[in-house]
Coordinates of C-alpha atoms in Angstrom, one line a residue:
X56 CA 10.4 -19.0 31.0
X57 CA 12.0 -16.0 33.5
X58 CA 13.8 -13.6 31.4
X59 CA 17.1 -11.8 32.7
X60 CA 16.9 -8.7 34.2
X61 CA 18.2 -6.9 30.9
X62 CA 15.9 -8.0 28.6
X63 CA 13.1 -7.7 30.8
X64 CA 14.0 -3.8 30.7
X65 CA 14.7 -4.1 27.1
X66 CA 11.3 -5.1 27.1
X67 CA 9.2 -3.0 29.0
X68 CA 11.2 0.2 27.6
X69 CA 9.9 -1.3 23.9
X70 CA 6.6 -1.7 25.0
X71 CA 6.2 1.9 26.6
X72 CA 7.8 3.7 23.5
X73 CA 5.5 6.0 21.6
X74 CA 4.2 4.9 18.4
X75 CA 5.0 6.9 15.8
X76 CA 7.4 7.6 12.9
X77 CA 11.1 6.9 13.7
X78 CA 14.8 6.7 11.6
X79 CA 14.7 3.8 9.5
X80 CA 17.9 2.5 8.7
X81 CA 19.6 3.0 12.4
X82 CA 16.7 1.3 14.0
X83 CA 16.4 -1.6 11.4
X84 CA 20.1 -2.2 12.2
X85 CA 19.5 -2.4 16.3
X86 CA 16.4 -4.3 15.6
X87 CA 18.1 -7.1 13.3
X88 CA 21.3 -7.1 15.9
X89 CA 18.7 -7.6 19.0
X90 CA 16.5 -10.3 17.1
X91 CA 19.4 -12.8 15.9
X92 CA 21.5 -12.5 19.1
X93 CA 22.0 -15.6 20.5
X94 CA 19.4 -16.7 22.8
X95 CA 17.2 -19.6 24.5
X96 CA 16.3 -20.5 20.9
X97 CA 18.9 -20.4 19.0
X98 CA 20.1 -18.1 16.4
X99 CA 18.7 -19.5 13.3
X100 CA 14.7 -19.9 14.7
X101 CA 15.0 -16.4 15.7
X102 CA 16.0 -15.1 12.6
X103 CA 13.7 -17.1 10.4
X104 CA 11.1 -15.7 12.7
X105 CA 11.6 -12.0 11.9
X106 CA 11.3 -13.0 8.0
X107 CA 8.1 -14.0 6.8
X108 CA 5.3 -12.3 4.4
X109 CA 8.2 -9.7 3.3
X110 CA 10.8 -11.9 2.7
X111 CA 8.8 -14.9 0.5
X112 CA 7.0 -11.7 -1.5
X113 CA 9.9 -10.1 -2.3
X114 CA 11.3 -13.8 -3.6
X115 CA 8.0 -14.3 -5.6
X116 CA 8.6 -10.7 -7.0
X117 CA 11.2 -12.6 -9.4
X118 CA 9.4 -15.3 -10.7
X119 CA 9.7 -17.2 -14.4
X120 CA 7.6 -14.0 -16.1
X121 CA 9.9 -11.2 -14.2
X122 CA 13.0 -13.2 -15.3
X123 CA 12.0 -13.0 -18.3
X124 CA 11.7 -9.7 -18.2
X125 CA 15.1 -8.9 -16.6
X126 CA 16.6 -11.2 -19.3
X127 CA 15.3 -9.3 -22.1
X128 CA 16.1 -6.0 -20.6
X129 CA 19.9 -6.8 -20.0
X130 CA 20.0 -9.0 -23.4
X131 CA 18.6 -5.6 -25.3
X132 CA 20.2 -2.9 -23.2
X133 CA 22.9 -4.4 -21.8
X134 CA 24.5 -2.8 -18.3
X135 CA 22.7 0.9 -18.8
X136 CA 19.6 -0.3 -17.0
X137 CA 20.9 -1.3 -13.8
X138 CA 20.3 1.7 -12.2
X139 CA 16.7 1.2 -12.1
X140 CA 17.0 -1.3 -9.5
X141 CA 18.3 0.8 -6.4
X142 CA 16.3 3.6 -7.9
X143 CA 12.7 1.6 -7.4
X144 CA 13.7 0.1 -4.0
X145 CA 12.9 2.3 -1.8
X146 CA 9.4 2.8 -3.6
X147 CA 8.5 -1.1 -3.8
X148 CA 9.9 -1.6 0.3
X149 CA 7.1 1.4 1.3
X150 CA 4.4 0.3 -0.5
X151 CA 4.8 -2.9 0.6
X152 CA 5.1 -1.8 4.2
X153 CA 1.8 -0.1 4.0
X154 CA 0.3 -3.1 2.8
X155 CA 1.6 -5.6 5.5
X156 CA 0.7 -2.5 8.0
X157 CA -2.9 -2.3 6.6
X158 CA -3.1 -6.6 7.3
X159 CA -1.5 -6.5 10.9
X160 CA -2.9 -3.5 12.3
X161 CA -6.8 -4.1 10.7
X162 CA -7.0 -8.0 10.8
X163 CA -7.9 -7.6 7.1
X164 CA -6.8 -7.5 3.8
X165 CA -6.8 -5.0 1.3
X166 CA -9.8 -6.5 -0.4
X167 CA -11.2 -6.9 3.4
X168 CA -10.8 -3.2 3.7
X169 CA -11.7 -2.2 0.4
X170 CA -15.3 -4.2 0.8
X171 CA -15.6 -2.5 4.2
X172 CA -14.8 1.1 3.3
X173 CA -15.7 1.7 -1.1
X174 CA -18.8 0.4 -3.0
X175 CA -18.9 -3.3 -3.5
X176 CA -18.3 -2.7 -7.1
X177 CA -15.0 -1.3 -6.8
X178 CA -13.8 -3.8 -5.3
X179 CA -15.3 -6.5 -7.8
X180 CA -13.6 -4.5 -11.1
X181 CA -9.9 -4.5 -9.3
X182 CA -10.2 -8.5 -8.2
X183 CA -11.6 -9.0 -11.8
X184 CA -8.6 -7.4 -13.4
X185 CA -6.1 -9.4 -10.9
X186 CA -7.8 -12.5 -11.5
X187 CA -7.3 -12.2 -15.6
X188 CA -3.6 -10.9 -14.9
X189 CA -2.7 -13.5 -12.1
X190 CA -3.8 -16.3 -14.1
X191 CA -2.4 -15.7 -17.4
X192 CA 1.3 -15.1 -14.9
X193 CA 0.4 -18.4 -13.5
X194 CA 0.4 -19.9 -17.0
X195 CA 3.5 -18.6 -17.7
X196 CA 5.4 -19.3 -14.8
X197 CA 4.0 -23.2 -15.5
X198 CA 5.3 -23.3 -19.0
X199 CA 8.5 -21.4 -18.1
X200 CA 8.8 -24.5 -15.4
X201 CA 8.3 -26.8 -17.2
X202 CA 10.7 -25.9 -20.4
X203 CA 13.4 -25.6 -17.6
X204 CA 12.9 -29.2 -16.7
X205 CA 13.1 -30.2 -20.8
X206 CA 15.8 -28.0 -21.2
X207 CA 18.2 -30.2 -17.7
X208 CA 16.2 -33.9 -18.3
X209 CA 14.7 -33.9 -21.7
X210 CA 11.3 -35.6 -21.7
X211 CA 7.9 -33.6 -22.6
X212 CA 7.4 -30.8 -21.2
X213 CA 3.4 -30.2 -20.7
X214 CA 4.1 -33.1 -18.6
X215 CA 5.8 -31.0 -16.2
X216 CA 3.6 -28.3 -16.4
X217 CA 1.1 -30.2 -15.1
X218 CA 3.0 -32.1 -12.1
X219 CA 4.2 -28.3 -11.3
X220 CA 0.4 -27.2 -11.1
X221 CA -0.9 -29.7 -9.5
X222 CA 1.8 -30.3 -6.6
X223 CA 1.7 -26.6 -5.8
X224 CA -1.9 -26.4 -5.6
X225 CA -2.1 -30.0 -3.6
X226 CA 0.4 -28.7 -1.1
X227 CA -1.4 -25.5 -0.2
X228 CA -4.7 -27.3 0.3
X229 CA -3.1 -30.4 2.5
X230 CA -0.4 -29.0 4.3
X231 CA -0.9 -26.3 7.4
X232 CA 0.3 -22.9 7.2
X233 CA 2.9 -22.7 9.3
X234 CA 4.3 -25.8 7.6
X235 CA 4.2 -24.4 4.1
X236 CA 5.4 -20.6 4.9
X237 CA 8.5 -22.4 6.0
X238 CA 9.1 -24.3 2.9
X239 CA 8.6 -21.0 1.1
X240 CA 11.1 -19.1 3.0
X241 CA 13.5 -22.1 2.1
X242 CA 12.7 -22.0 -1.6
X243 CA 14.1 -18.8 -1.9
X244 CA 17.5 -20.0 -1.1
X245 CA 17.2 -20.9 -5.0
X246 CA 17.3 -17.5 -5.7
X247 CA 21.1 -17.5 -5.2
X248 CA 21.6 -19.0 -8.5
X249 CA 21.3 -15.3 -10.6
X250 CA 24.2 -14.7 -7.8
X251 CA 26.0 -17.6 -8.8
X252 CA 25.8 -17.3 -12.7
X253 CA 28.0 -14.1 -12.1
X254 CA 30.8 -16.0 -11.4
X255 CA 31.4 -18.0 -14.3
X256 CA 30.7 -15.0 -17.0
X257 CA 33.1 -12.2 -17.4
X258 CA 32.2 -9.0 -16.2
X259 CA 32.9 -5.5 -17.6
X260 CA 32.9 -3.9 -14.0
X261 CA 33.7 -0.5 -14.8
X262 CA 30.4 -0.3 -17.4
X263 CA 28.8 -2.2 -15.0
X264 CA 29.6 0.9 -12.6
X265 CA 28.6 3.3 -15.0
X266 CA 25.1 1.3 -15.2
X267 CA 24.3 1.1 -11.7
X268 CA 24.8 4.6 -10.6
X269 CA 24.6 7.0 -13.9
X270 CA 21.1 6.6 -15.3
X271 CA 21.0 6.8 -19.0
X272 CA 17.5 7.7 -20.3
X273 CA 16.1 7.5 -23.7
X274 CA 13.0 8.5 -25.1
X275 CA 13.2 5.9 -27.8
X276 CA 9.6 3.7 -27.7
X277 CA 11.7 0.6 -27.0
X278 CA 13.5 1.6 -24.2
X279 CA 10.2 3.6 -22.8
X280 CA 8.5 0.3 -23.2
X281 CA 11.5 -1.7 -21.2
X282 CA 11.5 0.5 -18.5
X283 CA 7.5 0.2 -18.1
X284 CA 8.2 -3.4 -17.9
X285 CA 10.9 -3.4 -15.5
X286 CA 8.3 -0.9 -13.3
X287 CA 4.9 -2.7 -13.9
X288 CA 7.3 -6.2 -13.1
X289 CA 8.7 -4.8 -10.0
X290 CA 5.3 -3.1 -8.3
X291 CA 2.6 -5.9 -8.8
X292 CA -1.1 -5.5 -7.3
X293 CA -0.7 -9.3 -6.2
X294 CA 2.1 -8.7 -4.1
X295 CA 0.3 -6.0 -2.5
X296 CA -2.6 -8.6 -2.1
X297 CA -0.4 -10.9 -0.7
X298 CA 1.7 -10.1 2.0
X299 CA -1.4 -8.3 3.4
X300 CA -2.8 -11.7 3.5
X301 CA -0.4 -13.1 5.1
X302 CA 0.0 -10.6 7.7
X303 CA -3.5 -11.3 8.6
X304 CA -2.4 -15.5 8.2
X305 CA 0.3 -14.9 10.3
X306 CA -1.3 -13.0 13.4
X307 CA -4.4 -16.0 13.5
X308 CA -1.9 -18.4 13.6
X309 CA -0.3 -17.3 16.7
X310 CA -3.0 -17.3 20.1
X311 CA -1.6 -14.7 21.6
X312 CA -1.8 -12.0 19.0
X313 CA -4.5 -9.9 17.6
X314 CA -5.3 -7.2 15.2
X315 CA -2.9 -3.8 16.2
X316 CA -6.0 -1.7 16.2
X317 CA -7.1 -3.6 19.7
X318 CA -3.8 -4.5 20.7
X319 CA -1.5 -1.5 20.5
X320 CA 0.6 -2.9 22.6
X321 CA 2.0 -5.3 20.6
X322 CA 2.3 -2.2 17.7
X323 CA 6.0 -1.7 18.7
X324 CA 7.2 -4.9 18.2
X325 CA 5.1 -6.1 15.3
X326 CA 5.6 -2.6 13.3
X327 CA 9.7 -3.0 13.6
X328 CA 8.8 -6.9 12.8
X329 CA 7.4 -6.2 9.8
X330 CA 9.9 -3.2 8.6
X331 CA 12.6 -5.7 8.9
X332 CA 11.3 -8.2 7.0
X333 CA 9.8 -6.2 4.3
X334 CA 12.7 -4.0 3.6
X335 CA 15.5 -6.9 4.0
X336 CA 12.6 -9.1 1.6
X337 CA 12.3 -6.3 -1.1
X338 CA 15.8 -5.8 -0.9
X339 CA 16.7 -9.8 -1.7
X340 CA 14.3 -9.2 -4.4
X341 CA 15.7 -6.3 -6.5
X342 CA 19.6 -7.7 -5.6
X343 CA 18.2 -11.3 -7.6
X344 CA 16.5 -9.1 -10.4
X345 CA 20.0 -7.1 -10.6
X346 CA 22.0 -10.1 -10.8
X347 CA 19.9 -11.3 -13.7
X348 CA 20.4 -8.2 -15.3
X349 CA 23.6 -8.1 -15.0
X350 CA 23.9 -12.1 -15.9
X351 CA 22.0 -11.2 -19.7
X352 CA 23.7 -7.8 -20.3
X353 CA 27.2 -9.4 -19.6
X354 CA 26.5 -13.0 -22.3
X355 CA 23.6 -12.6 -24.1
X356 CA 23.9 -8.4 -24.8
X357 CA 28.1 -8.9 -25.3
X358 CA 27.3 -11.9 -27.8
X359 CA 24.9 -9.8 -29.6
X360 CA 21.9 -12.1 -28.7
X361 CA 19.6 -9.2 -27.4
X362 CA 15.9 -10.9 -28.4
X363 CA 14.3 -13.3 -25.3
X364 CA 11.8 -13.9 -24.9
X365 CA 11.4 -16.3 -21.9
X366 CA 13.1 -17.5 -19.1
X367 CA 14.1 -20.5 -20.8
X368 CA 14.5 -19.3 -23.6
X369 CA 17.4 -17.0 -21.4
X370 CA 18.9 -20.3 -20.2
X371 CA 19.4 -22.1 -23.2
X372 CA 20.6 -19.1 -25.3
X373 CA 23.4 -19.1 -22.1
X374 CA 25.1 -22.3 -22.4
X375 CA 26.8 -21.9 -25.4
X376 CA 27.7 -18.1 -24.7
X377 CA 28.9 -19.2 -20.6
X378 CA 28.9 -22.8 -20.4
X379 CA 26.5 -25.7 -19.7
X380 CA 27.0 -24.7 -15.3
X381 CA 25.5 -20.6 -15.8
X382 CA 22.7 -22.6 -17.9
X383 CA 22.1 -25.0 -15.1
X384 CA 22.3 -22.3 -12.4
X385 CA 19.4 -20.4 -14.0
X386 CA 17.2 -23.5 -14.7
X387 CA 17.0 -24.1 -11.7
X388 CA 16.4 -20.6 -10.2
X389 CA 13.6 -21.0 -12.7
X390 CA 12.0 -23.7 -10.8
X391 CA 12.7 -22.7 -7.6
X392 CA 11.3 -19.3 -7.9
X393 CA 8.1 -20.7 -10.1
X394 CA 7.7 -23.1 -7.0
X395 CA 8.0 -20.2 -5.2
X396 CA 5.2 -18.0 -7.2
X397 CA 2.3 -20.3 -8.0
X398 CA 1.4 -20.2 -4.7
X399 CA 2.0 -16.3 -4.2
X400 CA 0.0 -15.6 -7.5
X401 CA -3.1 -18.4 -6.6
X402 CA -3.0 -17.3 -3.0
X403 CA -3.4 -13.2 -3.6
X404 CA -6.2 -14.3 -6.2
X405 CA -7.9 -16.3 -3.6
X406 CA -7.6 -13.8 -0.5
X407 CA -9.1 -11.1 -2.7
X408 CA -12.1 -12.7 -3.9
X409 CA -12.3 -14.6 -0.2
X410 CA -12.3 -11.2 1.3
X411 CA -14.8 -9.1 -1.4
X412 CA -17.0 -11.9 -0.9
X413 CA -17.0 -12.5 3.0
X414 CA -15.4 -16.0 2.9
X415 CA -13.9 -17.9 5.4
X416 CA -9.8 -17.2 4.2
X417 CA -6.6 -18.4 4.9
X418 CA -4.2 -21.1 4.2
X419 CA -4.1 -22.2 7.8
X420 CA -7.7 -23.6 7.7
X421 CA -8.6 -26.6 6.6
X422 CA -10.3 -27.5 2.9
X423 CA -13.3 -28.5 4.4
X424 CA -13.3 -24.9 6.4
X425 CA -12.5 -22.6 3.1
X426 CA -13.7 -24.8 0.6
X427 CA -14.4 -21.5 -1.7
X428 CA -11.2 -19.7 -0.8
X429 CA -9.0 -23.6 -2.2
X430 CA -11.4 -23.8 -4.8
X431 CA -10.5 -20.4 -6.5
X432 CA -7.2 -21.2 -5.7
X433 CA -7.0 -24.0 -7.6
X434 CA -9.2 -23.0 -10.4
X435 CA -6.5 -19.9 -11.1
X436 CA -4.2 -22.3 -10.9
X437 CA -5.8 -25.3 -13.6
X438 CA -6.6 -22.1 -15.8
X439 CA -3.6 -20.9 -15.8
X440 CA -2.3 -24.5 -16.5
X441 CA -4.6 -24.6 -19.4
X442 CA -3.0 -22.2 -21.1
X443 CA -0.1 -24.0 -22.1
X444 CA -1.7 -26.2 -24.2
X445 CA -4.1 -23.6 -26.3
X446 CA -2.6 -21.9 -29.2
X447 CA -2.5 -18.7 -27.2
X448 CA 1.2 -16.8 -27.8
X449 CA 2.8 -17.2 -24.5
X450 CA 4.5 -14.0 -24.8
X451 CA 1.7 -11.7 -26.3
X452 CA -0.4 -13.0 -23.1
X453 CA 2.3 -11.8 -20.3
X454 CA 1.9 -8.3 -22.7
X455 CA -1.6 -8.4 -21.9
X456 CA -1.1 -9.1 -18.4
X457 CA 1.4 -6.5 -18.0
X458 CA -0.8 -4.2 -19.1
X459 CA -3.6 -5.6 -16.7
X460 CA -1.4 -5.5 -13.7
X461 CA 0.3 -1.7 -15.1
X462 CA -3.5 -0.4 -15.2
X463 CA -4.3 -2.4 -11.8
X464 CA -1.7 -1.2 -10.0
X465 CA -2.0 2.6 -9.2
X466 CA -5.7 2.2 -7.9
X467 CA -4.8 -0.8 -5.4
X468 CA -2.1 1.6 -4.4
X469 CA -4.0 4.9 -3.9
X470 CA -6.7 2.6 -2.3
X471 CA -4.0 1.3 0.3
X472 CA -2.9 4.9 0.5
X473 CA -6.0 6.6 1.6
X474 CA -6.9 4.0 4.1
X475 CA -3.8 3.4 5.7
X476 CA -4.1 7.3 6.1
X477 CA -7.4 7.3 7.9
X478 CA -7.8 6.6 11.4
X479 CA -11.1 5.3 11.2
X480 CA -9.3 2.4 9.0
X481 CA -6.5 2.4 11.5
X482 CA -7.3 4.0 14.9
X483 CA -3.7 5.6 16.2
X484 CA -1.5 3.7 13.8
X485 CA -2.3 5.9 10.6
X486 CA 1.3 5.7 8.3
X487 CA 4.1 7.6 9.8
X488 CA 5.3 10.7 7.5
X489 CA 8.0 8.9 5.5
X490 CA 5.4 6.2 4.1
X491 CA 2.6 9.0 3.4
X492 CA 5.7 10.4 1.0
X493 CA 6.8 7.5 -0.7
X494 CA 3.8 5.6 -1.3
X495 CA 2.2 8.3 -2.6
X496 CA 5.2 9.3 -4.7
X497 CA 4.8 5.2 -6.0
X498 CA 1.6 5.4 -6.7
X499 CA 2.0 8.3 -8.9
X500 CA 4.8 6.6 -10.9
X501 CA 2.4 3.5 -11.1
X502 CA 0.2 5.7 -12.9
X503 CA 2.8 7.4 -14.8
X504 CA 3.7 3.7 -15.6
X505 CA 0.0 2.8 -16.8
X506 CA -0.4 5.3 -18.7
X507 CA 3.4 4.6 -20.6
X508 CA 2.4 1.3 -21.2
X509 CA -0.5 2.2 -22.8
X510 CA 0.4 4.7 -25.2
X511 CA 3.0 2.6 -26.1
X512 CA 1.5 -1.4 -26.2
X513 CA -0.2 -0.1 -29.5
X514 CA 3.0 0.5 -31.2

C-alpha cells in the first residue's frame, strides 16, 4: 500500500529523530491525534492498536481484591482519601513504562533479565513470593466472582467459582493471543460501571473537592494501614511481571518486529506506542479506583456503614443505601474485572517462572509448545480456586498477600531500575532522565510502603 506524500515525510522525519528523553504530555497528545486520525483502516483498529499491555494492566490493577480495598477505604474514610489517587499516578505510569521498555527493547521479561543479569537464586526467592501472593489474589478474585453472581441469580456460589476458574484458564490455553488480548481490552469496558454507580448516589461535591486536592494525613495506625493498602494495591510486582510479558507477546506476534536493542529503528515508534498506552492504561485504572472510592465514601461512609470487607460484600451493603441498579452496576464490574484479572494474575505467575527457568513462554504458542508455561498457569489458578472451599479466612489471606506483594514489590522495582539503567541490559535505549526520577522515587515509597505494612500488620 503507497502512502501519500505527507505521511511518507511524517514517516521518515519519525524514524530519523534522535532517541532520547522528550516532553511528555505535549507529545503524547500529537501522538494520540496522529494514531486515531482517520485513515485506510479505520478509526477504531487504529486506536485499539495503540492500547494493549498498558491498557488491559492498568484494568486488571482494579480487580475483585483492589475493589475491595477501595470499598473499605471510602466506607472507613470517607472523601479524605481521594487525593491519593492523582498523587500515585504518575508513580504507577513510570514504573510501568520501565517495565514495558525493559520487555520491548530486551525481548525479555523481567524474570528473563533478572535470570540473565543476578544469581539464579534471586530470582527464584522473588517468583516464590509472587507465586504465594498471586495465588491467594487469584482465590480471592474467584470467590469475590462468584458471590457476585449469588448476590444477581441466587444459586450456589462455589459453583461459580469453579466455572470462573476453569473458563479463564481454558480460554488462555485454547484460544491464540491475539484473539484473547482483544477480548481483554473489551472486558475492560466493564470498568465503566464504578463510573456509572456515581450517578444514581448523591454526591457531596464540595467535600469531594476538598478530598481530591487537600490531602489530609493522619498518623493514626488505621489510617497508616489504609494508606499502605491503597499503595501496596495500586503498585503490584505482577503487574510489573505482566505487561513486560506481554511486551515481549506482542513483538513475537508481529513478523516484522524485533527486540529494540537490534532494531533501533523501530525505538521511535514503539517507545511513543508504548507511553501512550501505558499512561492512558494507568490512568483508566486509578480514574475506576477513584470512582469506587468515591461510590463507598458517598453510601456506605454517609450511612455510617464503614466495615467491608469484600467486594461483594460492598455491593450488597449498596442496595439498600442506593438502590437495587448501583448494586447491579458493581456486580457486574466485579465480574468483569475478575474476568479481566485471572488471567493477568496466572499469566505474570507463569511468565516468571517460564523465564527463571528457560521455558518456552507465551500465550501465543500452542499447549503442546509451552506445556510447562499452561501448566503453572493453570495450577495457580486450581490453587487459587481451592481456596474457596478450605476454612482459610478470605480476608486474613489477601492480608497476607498484601504483605507478600508490599515486601515483593520494592526489589522487583529497584531490579527493573538498575537494569533498565545499564546499557549492557539495554544498548542505547537506557531510561530517559524523567523515568530514572520517578521510578526510583516509587521504588523508595514501595519500600517505605513495606516497611509500614509491616510494623503495622502486627497491630
Amino acid at each position: 500500500m503507497n502512502l501519500p506524500p505527507e505521511e511518507s515525510k511524517h514517516s521518515d522525519s519519525v524514524a530519523s529523530r534522535p532517541i532520547g528523553p522528550e516532553p511528555v504530555v505535549p507529545e503524547l497528545m500529537k501522538a494520540a491525534v496522529r494514531a486515531t486520525s482517520p485513515g485506510p483502516v479505520g478509526w477504531l483498529r487504529k486506536t485499539l492498536k495503540i492500547f494493549g499491555p498498558g491498557l488491559v494492566t492498568g484494568a486488571a490493577d482494579d480487580d475483585p481484591s483492589g475493589i475491595a480495598t477501595y470499598s473499605s477505604v471510602g466506607a472507613q474514610f470517607g472523601p479524605s482519601m481521594l487525593w491519593t489517587m492523582p498523587l500515585i499516578y504518575p508513580f504507577m505510569a513510570a514504573i510501568q513504562e520501565i517495565s514495558a521498555r525493559m520487555g520491548r527493547v530486551t525481548g525479555r521479561g523481567i524474570a528473563g533479565n533478572m535470570r540473565r543479569f543476578y544469581p539464579a537464586w534471586m530470582s527464584f526467592v522473588i517468583i516464590a513470593f509472587l507465586l504465594i501472593a498471586n495465588i491467594i489474589n487469584i482465590g480471592a478474585d474467584v470467590g469475590a466472582m462468584g458471590a457476585a453472581v449469588n448476590l444477581l441469580l441466587g444459586g450456589p456460589a462455589l459453583l461459580y467459582c469453579v466455572l470462573f476458574a476453569l473458563v479463564s484458564v481454558v480460554l488462555q490455553v485454547r484460544i491464540p493471543y491475539k484473539t484473547y488480548s482483544g477480548i481483554l481490552k473489551w472486558l475492560t469496558l466493564s470498568l465503566f460501571s464504578y463510573v456509572g454507580t456515581i450517578f444514581v448516589v448523591q454526591i457531596n461535591w464540595p467535600e469531594v473537592m476538598r478530598g481530591t486536592f487537600i490531602p489530609t494525613i493522619s498518623f493514626k495506625g488505621e489510617y497508616l494501614a489504609a494508606l499502605i493498602a491503597v499503595l501496596g494495591t495500586t503498585i503490584s510486582p505482577y503487574l510489573l511481571f505482566w505487561q513486560s510479558g506481554e511486551e515481549v507477546e506482542q513483538m513475537e506476534s508481529e513478523p516484522k518486529e524485533k527486540p529494540l536493542k537490534k532494531e533501533p529503528q523501530q525505538a521511535p515508534e514503539q517507545l511513543k506506542r508504548i507511553k501512550i498506552d501505558t499512561y492512558v492504561g494507568m490512568a483508566f485504572s486509578n480514574l475506576i479506583a477513584y470512582f469506587i472510592i468515591l461510590t463507598a465514601a458517598a453510601t456506605l461512609h454517609t450511612h455510617g456503614k464503614t466495615e467491608i470487607n469484600s467486594a461483594a460484600e460492598a455491593a450488597e451493603a449498596l442496595r439498600p443505601i442506593a438502590g437495587p441498579f448501583a448494586a447491579l452496576l458493581f456486580s457486574l464490574g466485579v465480574i468483569g474485572t475478575g474476568l479481566l484479572a485471572l488471567p493477568v494474575l496466572g499469566g505474570s505467575a507463569a511468565y516468571a517462572v517460564g523465564e527463571a527457568l528457560k521455558w518456552p513462554v507465551g500465550l501465543e504458542r500452542k499447549a503442546k509448545e509451552a506445556k510447562a508455561f499452561y501448566s503453572v498457569l493453570a495450577v495457580a489458578t486450581l490453587i487459587g480456586l481451592t481456596l474457596n472451599f478450605t476454612k482459610i479466612d478470605p480476608i486474613k489471606a489477601l492480608v497476607w498477600a498484601a504483605i507478600i506483594n508490599g515486601i515483593t514489590a520494592a526489589p522487583v522495582m529497584c531490579f527493573a531500575m538498575i537494569l533498565a539503567s545499564r546499557r549492557k541490559v539495554m544498548g542505547k535505549l537506557t531510561l530517559p532522565l524523567y523515568l530514572k526520577i520517578l521510578g526510583w522515587l516509587a521504588t523508595a515509597i514501595m519500600a517505605l510502603a513495606a516497611v509500614g505494612m509491616l510494623l503495622t500488620s502486627g497491630k
